[in-house]
XYZ file of C-alpha atoms in Angstrom:
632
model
C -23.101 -102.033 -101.829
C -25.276 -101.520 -98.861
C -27.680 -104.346 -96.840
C -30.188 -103.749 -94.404
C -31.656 -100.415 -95.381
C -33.490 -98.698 -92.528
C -35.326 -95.845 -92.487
C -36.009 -93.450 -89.344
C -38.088 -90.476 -88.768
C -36.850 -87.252 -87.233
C -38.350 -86.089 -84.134
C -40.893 -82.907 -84.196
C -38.530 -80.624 -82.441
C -35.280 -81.872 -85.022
C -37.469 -80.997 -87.874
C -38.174 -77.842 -86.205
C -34.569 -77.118 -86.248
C -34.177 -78.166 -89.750
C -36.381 -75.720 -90.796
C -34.706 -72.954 -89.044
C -31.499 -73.790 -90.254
C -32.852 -74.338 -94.147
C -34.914 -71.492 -94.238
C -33.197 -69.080 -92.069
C -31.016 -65.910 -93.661
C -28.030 -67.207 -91.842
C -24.880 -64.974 -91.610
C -21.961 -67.134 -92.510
C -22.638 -70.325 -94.304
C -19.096 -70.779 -94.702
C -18.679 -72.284 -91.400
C -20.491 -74.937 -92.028
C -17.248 -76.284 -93.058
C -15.104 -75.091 -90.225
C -17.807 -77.591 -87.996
C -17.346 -80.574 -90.154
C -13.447 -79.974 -89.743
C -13.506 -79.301 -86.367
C -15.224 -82.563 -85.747
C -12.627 -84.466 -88.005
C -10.453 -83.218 -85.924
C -12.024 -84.233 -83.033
C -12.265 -87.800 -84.569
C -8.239 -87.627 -84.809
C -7.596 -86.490 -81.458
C -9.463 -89.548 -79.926
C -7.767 -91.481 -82.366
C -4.243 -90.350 -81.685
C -5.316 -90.933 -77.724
C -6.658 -94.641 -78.446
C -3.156 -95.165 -80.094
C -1.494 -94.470 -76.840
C -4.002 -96.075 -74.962
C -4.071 -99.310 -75.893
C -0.683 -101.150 -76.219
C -2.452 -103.820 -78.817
C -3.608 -101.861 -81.311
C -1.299 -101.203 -84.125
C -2.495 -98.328 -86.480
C -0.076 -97.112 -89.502
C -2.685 -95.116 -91.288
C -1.505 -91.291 -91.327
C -3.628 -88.581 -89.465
C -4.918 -86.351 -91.914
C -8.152 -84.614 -93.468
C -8.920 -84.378 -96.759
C -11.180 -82.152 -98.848
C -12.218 -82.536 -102.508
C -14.639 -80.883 -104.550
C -16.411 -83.325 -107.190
C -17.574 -81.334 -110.171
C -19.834 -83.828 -111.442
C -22.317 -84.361 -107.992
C -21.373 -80.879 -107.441
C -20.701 -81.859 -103.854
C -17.744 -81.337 -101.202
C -16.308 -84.132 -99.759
C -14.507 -84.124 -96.157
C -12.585 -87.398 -95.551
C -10.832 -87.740 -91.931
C -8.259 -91.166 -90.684
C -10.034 -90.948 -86.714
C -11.588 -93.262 -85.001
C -14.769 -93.672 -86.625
C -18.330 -94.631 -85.636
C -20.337 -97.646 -84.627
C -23.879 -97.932 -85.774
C -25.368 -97.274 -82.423
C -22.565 -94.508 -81.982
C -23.628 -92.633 -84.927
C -27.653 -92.787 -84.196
C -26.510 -91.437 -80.842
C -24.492 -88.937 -82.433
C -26.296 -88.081 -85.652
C -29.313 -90.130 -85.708
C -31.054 -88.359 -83.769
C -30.425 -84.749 -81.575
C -32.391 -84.755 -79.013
C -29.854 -85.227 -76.713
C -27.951 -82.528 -77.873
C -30.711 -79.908 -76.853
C -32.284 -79.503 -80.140
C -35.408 -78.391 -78.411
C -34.107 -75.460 -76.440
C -32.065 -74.244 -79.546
C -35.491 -74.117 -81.484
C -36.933 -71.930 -78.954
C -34.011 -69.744 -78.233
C -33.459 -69.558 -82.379
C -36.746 -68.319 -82.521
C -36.659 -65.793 -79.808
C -33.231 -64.287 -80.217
C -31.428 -61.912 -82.703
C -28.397 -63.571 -82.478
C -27.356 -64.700 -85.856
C -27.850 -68.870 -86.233
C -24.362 -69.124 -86.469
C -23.174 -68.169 -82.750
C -25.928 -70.081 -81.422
C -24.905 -73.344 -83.361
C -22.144 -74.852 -81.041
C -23.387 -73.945 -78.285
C -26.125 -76.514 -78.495
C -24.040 -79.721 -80.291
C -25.962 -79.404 -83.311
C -22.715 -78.019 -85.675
C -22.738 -80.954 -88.157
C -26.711 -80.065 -88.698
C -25.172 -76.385 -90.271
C -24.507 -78.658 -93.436
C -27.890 -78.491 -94.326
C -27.474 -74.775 -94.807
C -25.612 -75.465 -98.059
C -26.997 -78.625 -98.737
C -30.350 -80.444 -99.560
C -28.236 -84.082 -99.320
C -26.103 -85.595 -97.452
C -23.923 -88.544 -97.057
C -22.127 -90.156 -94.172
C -20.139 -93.220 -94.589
C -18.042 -94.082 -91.290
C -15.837 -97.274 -90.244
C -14.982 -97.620 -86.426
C -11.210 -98.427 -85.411
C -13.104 -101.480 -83.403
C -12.714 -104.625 -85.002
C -15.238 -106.446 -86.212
C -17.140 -103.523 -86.483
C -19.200 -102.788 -90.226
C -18.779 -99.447 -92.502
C -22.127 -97.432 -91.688
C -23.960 -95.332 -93.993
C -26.514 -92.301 -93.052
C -28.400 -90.564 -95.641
C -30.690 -87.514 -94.963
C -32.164 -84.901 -97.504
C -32.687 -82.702 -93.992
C -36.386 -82.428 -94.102
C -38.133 -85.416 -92.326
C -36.528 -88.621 -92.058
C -33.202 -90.295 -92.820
C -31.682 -93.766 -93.765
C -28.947 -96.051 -92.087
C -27.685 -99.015 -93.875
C -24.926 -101.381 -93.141
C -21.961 -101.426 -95.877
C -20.573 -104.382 -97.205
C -17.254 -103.116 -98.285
C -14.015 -102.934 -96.375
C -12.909 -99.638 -95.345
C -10.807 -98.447 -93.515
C -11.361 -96.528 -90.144
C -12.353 -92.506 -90.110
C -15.544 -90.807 -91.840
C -16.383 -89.625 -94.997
C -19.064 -86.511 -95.347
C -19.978 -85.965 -98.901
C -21.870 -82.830 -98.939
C -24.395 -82.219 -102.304
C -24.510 -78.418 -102.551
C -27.593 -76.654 -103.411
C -27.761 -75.095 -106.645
C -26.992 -71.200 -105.270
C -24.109 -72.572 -103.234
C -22.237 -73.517 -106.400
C -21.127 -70.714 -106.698
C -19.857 -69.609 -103.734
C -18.196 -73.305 -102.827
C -17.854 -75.163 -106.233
C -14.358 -75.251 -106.086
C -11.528 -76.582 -104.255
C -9.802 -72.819 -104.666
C -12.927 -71.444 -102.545
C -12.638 -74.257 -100.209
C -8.936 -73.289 -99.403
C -9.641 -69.523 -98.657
C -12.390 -70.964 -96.119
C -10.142 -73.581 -94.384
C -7.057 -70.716 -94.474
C -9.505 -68.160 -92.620
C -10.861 -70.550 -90.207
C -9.123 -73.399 -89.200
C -5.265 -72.687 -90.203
C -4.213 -73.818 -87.163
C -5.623 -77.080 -87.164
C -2.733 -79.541 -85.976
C -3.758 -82.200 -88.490
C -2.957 -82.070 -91.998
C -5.806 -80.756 -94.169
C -5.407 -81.844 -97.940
C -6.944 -79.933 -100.969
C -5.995 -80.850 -104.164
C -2.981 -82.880 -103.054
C -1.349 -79.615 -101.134
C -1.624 -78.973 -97.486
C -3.234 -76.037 -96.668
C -3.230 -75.652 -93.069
C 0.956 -74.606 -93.726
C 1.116 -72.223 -91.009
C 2.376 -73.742 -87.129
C 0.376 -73.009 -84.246
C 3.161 -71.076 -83.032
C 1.192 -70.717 -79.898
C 1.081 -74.314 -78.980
C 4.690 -74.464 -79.221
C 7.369 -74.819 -76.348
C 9.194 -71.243 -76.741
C 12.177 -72.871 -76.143
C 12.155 -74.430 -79.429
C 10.966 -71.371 -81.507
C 13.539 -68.740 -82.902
C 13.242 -64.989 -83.332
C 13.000 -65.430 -86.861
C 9.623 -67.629 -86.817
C 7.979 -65.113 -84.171
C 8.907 -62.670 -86.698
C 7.254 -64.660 -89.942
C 4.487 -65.166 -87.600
C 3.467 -61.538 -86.967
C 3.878 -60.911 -90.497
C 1.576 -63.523 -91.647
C -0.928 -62.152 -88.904
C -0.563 -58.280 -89.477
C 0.912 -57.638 -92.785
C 3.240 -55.552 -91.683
C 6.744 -55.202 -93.397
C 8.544 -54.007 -90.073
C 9.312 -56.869 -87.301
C 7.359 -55.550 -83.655
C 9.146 -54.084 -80.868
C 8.359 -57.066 -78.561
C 6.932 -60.691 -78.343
C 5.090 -61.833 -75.573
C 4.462 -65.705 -75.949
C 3.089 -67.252 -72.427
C 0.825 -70.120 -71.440
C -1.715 -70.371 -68.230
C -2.849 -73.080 -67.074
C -4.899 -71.368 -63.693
C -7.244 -70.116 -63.337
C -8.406 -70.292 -67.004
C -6.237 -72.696 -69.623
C -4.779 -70.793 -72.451
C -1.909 -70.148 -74.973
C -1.543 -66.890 -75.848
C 1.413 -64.718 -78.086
C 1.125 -61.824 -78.481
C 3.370 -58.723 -80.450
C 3.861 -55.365 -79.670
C 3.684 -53.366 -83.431
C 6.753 -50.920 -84.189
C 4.264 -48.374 -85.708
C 0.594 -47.022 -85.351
C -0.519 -49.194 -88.214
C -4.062 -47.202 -88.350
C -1.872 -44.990 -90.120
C -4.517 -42.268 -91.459
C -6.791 -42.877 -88.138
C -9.214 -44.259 -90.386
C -9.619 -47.682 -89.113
C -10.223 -47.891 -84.964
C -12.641 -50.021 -84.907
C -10.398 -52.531 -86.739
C -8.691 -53.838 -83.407
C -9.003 -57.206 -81.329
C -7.160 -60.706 -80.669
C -8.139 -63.577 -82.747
C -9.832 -66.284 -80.518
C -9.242 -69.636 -80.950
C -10.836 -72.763 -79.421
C -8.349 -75.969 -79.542
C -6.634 -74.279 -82.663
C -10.378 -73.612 -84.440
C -10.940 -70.045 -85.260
C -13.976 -68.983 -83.058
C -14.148 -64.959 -83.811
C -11.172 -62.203 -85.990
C -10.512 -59.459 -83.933
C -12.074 -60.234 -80.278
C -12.655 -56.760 -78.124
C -13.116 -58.315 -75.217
C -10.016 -59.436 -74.606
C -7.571 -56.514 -74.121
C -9.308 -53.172 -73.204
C -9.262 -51.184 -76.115
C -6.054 -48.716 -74.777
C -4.222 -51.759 -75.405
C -5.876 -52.223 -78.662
C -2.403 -51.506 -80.466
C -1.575 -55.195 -79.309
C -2.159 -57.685 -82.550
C -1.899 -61.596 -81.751
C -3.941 -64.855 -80.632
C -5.478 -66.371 -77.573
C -6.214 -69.989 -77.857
C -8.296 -71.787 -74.988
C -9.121 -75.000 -74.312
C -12.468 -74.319 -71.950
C -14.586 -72.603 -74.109
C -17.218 -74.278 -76.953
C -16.505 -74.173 -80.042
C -18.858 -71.487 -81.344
C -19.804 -69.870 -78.549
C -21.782 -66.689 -79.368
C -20.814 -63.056 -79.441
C -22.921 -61.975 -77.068
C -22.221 -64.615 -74.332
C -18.422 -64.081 -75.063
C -19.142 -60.672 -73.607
C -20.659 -61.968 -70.133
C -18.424 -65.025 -70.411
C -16.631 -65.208 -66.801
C -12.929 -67.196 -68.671
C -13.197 -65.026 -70.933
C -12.789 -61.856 -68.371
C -10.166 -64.298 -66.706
C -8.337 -64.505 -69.346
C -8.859 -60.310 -70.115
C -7.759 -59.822 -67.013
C -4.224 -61.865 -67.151
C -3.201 -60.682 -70.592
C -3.750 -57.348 -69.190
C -1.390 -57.370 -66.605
C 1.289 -59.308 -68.614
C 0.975 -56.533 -71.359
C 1.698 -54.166 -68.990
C 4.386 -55.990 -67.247
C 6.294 -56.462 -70.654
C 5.714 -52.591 -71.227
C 7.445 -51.909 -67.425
C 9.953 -54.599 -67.885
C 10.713 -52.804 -71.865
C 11.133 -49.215 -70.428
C 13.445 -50.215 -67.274
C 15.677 -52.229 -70.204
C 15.330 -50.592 -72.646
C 14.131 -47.090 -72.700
C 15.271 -46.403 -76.304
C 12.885 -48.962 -77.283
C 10.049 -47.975 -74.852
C 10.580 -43.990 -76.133
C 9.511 -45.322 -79.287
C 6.680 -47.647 -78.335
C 5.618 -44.317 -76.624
C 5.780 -42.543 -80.224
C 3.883 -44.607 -82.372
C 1.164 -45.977 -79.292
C 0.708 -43.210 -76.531
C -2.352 -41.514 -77.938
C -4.159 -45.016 -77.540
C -2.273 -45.910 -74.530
C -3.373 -42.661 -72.714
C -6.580 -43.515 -72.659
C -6.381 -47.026 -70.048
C -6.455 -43.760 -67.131
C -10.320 -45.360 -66.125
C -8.584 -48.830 -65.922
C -8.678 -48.732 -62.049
C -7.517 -52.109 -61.203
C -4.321 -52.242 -62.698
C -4.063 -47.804 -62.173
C -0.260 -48.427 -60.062
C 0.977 -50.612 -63.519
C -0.571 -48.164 -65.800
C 1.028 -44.788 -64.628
C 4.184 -46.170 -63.810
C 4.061 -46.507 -67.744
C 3.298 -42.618 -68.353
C 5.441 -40.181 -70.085
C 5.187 -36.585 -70.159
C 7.436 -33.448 -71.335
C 8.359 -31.086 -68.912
C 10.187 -28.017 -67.544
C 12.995 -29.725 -66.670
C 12.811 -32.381 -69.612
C 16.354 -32.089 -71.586
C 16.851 -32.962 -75.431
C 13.467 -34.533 -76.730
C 13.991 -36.878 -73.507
C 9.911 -37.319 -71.880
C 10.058 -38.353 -68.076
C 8.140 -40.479 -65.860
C 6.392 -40.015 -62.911
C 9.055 -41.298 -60.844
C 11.628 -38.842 -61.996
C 9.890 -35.829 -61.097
C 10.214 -37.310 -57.797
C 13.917 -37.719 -57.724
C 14.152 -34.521 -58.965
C 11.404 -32.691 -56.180
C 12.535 -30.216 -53.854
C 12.389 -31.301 -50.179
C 9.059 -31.343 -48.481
C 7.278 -31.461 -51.938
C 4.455 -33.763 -52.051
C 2.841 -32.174 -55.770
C 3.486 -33.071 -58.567
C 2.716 -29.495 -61.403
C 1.225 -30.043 -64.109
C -0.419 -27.337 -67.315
C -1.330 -27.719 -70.439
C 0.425 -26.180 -72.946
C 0.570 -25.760 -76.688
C 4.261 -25.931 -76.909
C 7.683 -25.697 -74.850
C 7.630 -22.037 -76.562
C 3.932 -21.048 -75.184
C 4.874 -22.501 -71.949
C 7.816 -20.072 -71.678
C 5.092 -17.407 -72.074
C 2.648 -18.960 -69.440
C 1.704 -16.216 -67.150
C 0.312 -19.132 -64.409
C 3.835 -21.109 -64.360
C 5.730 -17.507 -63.735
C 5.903 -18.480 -60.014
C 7.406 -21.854 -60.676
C 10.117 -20.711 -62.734
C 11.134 -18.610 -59.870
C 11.509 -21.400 -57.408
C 12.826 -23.901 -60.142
C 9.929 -25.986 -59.363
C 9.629 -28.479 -62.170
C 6.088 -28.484 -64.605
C 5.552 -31.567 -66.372
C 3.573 -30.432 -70.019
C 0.723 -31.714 -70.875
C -0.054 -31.278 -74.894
C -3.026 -32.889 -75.519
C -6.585 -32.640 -74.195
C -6.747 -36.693 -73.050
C -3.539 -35.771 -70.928
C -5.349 -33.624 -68.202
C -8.171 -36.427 -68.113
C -5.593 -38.741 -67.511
C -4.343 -36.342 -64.695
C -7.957 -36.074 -63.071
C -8.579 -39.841 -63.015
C -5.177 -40.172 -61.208
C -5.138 -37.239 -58.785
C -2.210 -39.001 -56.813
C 0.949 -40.954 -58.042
C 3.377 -42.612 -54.637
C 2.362 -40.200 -52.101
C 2.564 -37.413 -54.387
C -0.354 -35.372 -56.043
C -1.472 -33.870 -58.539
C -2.134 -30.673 -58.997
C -3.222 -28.064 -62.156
C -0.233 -25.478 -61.722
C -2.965 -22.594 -62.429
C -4.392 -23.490 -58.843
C -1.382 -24.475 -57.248
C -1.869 -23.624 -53.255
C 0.671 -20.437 -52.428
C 0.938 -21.475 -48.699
C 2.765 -25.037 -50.253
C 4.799 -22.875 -52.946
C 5.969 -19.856 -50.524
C 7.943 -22.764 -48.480
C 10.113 -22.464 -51.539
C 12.877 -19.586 -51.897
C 12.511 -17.423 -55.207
C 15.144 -16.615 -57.621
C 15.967 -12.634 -57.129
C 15.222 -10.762 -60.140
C 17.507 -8.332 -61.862
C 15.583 -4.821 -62.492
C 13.058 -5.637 -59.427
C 10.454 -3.212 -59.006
C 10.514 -0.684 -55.449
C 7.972 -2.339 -53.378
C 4.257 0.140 -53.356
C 4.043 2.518 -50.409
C 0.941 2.217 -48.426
C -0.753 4.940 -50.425
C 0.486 3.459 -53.880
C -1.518 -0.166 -53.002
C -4.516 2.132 -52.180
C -3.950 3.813 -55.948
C -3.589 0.210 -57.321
C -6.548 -1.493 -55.762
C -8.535 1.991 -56.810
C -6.724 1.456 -60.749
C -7.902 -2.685 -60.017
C -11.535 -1.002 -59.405
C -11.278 1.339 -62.454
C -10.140 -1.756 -64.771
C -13.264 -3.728 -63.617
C -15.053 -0.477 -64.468
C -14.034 -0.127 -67.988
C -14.375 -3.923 -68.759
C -17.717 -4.515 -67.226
C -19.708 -7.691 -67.733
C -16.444 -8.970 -69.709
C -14.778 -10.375 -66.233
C -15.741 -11.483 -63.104
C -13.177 -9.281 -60.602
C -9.918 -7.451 -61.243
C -7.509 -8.153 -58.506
C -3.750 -7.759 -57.116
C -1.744 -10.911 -58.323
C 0.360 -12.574 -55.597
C 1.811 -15.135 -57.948
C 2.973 -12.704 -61.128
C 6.432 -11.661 -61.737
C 6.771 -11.245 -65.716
C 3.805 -11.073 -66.865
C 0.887 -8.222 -66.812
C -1.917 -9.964 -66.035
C -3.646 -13.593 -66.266
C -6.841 -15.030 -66.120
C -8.379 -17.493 -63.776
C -11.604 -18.884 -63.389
C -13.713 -16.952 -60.264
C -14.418 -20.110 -58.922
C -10.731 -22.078 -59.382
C -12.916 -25.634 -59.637
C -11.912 -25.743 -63.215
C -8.570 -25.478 -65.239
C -9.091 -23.248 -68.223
C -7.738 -26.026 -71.248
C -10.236 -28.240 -68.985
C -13.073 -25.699 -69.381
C -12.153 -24.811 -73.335
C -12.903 -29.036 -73.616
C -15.881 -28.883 -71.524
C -17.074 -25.723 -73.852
C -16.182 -27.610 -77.212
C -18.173 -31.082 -76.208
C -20.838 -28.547 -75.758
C -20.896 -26.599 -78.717
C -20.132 -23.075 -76.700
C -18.259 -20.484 -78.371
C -19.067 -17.864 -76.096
C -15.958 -16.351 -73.987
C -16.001 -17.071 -70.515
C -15.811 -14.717 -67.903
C -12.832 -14.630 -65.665
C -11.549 -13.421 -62.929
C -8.339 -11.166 -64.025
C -5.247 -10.828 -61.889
C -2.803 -7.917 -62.438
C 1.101 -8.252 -61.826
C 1.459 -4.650 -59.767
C 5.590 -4.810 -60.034
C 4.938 -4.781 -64.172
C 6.285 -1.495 -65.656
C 2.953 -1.491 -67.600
C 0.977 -1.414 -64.664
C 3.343 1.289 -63.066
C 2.840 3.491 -65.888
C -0.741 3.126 -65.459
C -0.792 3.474 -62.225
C 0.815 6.946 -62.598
C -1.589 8.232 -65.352
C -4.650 6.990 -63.328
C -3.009 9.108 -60.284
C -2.660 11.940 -63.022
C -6.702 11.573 -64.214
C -8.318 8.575 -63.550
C -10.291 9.003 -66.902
C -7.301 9.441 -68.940
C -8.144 7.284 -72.612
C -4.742 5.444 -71.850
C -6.473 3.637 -68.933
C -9.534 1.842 -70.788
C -7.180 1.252 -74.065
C -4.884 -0.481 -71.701
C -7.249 -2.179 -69.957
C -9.038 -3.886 -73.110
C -5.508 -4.648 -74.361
C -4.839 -6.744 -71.279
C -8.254 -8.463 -71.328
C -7.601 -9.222 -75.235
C -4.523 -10.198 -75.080
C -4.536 -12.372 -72.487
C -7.618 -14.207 -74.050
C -5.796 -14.757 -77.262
C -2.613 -16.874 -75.077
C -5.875 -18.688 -73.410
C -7.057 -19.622 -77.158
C -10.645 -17.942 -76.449
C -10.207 -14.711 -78.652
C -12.095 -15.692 -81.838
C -12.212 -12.200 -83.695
C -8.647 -10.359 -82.853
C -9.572 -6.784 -85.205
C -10.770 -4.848 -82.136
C -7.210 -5.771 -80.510
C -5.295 -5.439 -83.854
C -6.719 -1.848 -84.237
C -6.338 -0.774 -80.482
C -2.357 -2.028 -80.750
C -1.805 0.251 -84.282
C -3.991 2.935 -81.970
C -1.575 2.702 -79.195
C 1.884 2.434 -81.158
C 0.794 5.331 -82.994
C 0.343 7.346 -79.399
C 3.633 5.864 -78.248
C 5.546 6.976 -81.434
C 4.349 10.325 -81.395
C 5.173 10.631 -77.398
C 8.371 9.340 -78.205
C 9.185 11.711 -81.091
C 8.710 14.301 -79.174
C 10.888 13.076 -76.030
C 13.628 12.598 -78.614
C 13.072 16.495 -80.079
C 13.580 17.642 -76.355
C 16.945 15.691 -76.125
């Protein structure tokens, strides 16, 4: 029963807003319901702190929401123990908006593309989202003061709305009883909907939410809680419940902050990749919570993305509730926050591989490819490639190394660090440009993918040391270093022999033309024949094969080729050229080279012409060496 009806008229700029939030195509009129439980909420925190506030009141009624669905009104109704509202506290509150800064969210609703929902919060005007869903609504309220009267407001969110006093008792809290349009049936007429909505958004609500006699809200805030009091096996339910995933993660990483931004935060590091068919990057991101309410699934700005491996939740309380997308993006706690989940992610990673490097080799395994990529995060560059792992020379059973133990491992007076990019362990042993640094046991770390040598160009120096392509590795810094002697070594060229060779180096650029750049005397060969090098040495050649790809360039480059004059090969030729400088075995030898040593660089698309020319030339060489073995 209800006395002293009034009835009050909504200002111009409130039933501007109205009308934008009625008529609008909004994105997600779910959350209409995450507002009116975040408010309950609200209602029950103030409560809870009046409790403890004042020794004279005596309150036994149990914190809780509660959600229904009635079938007949086809309405929802959200039900909350707080502290309730006076009559002048709820015209203050939702009599009227003004105050809230209806007018400036009409004329920022009307010139942005954000979607209505992100813009909500921000302006205090969440509980007005009802009338998304709804075409009536209404709110009956008792304040924990005594001698205060139940209150009753009534709007049909178009022009006016009604306040009466109601004389009945009830007790103190709110009641919301929302009357669902007729195409919102559907997608909320039931408490089974309603669950799936308060499950995705507010879980983690620490107040008992109540649908259908069940609490639905099951799951702890694990977040909030001391870490003292949680065991392993409730992190491990946790991450389960968040990921899906049937394995238990590698590590747990469960910290609060209280300076310079406030915020709970836990955090697991997953045992696998679990994009498991690559097909699903973009699905990556922390869930962000405001005082336990769900704000936005899968955050980016939060972690940079070569952490993006990293599943979990941040929870903060000094952000709004519903603060939009686009101002998360600018929002100065939030790149606080970024900023100090960063560097604890990567001091758990350096604190997992100095205790554990079993565990860190497989963190490595399933997360390196995305982990690579953090080489442009400049501010925290020392953390990151302390954190690197690489294959090299000197690598033994499967075991990848750090930076730091190529270092222990340097000769004396080396400040470089070698590094190539290889295909395999196998194609490395076949490397004509690491020749020289198997001679002086100088270690190569392998590089196997293309990120790696970005990674090794954003770097350029690790402790003093740097880093250097082994192609263009300076000879004045490597001749420091003894060689290994060779069994078989070649008699050094006379004077007039290194006149022949650079006149055979002249003939070779001859016969090959256009195809390279220069033919020159190698200083750094010892196994090998020949190898190619670009004329300029400003680019690696895997680096250059990238560059080429991003481009859409399949032609072949043209190189500079150097020729190993202690190689039997070129001996023999040398000999024949002396002979007749025209002889056919010169130019078939020549093109072999070229060909061949394109094909280990990965740039010889059409190998016939060098197929036929090796059938050409073991046909020659079996017929020379029939004959040697008739004269015998």
């Amino acid at each position: 029963m209800t006395t002293q009806t009034e009835k009050f008229e909504f200002k111009a700029e409130v039933n501007q807003l109205l009308d934008i939030l009625v008529h609008s195509l909004y994105t997600n009129r779910e959350i209409f319901l995450r507002e009116i439980i975040s408010n309950a909420s609200d209602a029950l925190d103030k409560m809870r702190f009046a409790i403890n506030s004042e020794p004279d009141l005596n309150d036994e009624i149990e914190p809780e929401i509660t959600i229904s669905y009635n079938e007949e009104n086809k309405s929802v109704i959200v039900k909350d123990t707080g502290l309730g509202m006076t009559k002048e506290e709820v015209m203050a509150n939702i009599g009227t908006i003004a105050h809230s800064g209806s007018a400036e969210f009409v004329k920022q609703a009307a010139e942005s593309k954000e979607s209505l929902d992100s813009l909500i919060g921000r302006f205090g005007v969440g509980f007005y989202s009802i009338f998304m869903v709804s075409d009536k609504v209404i709110v009956r309220t008792k304040s924990y003061k005594d001698g205060e009267a139940a209150i009753q407001w009534v709007s049909d969110g178009k022009n006016s709305y009604e306040l009466s006093i109601l004389d009945e008792e009830l007790t103190h809290g709110t009641s919301i009883e929302i009357f669902l349009n007729e195409d919102m049936v559907e997608r909320f007429g039931s408490e089974g909907k309603l669950k799936d909505i308060v499950s995705k958004h507010s879980n983690f609500v620490s107040f008992p939410i109540m649908i259908g006699g069940e609490r639905v809200n099951t799951v702890t805030a694990l977040w909030r809680e001391p870490k003292f009091q949680i065991k392993q096996e409730q992190y491990e339910e946790f991450y389960k419940f968040l990921t899906y995933d049937s394995q238990p993660p590698i590590s747990t990483l469960h910290f609060s902050v209280d300076a310079p931004v406030q915020f709970n935060s836990l955090l697991f590091i997953p045992e696998k990749d679990l994009d498991i068919f690559g097909m699903d990057r973009d699905n990556w991101g922390l869930d962000l919570y405001v005082r336990r309410v769900l704000i936005e699934k899968q955050n980016k700005n939060l972690l940079p993305e070569y952490l993006s491996f990293i599943k979990g939740v941040v929870d903060t309380e000094d952000l709004p509730l519903n603060i939009s997308r686009e101002t998360l993006q600018d929002n100065l706690l939030i790149g606080k926050i970024s900023s100090t989940l960063t560097k604890q992610v990567l001091g758990q990673l350096e604190k997992i591989a100095k205790d554990d490097p079993e565990k860190y080799a497989q963190f490595w395994k399933a997360h390196s490819k995305i982990f690579k990529a953090g080489h442009m995060d400049f501010l925290n560059r020392d953390k990151y490639s302390k954190l690197l792992r690489f294959d090299s020379s000197k690598a033994e059973d499967e075991t990848l190394i750090a930076f730091d133990d190529y270092i222990e491992r340097a000769k004396e007076d080396q400040k470089e660090i070698y590094y190539s990019v290889v295909a395999s362990r196998e194609a490395a042993n076949l490397n004509p440009h690491l020749e020289i640094f198997r001679s002086k046991d100088i270690e190569v770390i392998y590089l196997y993918e293309p990120i790696d040598e970005f990674v090794m160009e954003s770097l350029r120096e690790y402790s003093e040391f740097t880093l250097v392509a082994a192609e263009y590795a300076d000879l004045e810094k490597l001749d420091k270093f003894e060689s290994a002697k060779k069994e078989n070594e070649a008699e050094p060229l006379s004077d007039e022999q290194e006149k022949d060779m650079e006149a055979l180096a002249a003939k070779m650029k001859e016969i090959l033309g256009e195809q390279v750049a220069e033919v020159k005397i190698s200083e750094r060969l010892s196994d090998s024949p020949c190898r190619l090098i670009n004329p300029d040495g400003a680019m690696t050649s895997s680096m250059e094969k990238i560059m080429k790809a991003m481009n859409k360039d399949n032609s072949i480059p043209t190189k500079t080729m150097e020729i190993n004059a202690d190689h039997p090969l070129l001996r023999s030729m040398l000999n024949i050229f002396k002979t007749n400088a025209d002889d056919e075995f010169i130019a078939l030898s020549s093109k072999q080279l070229l060909e061949s040593a394109l094909l280990l660089e990965g740039y010889l698309s059409d190998p016939h012409a060098l197929v036929g020319r090796i059938q050409n030339l073991l046909t020659k060489a079996g017929g020379w060496y029939a004959k040697l073995e008739e004269k015998d």
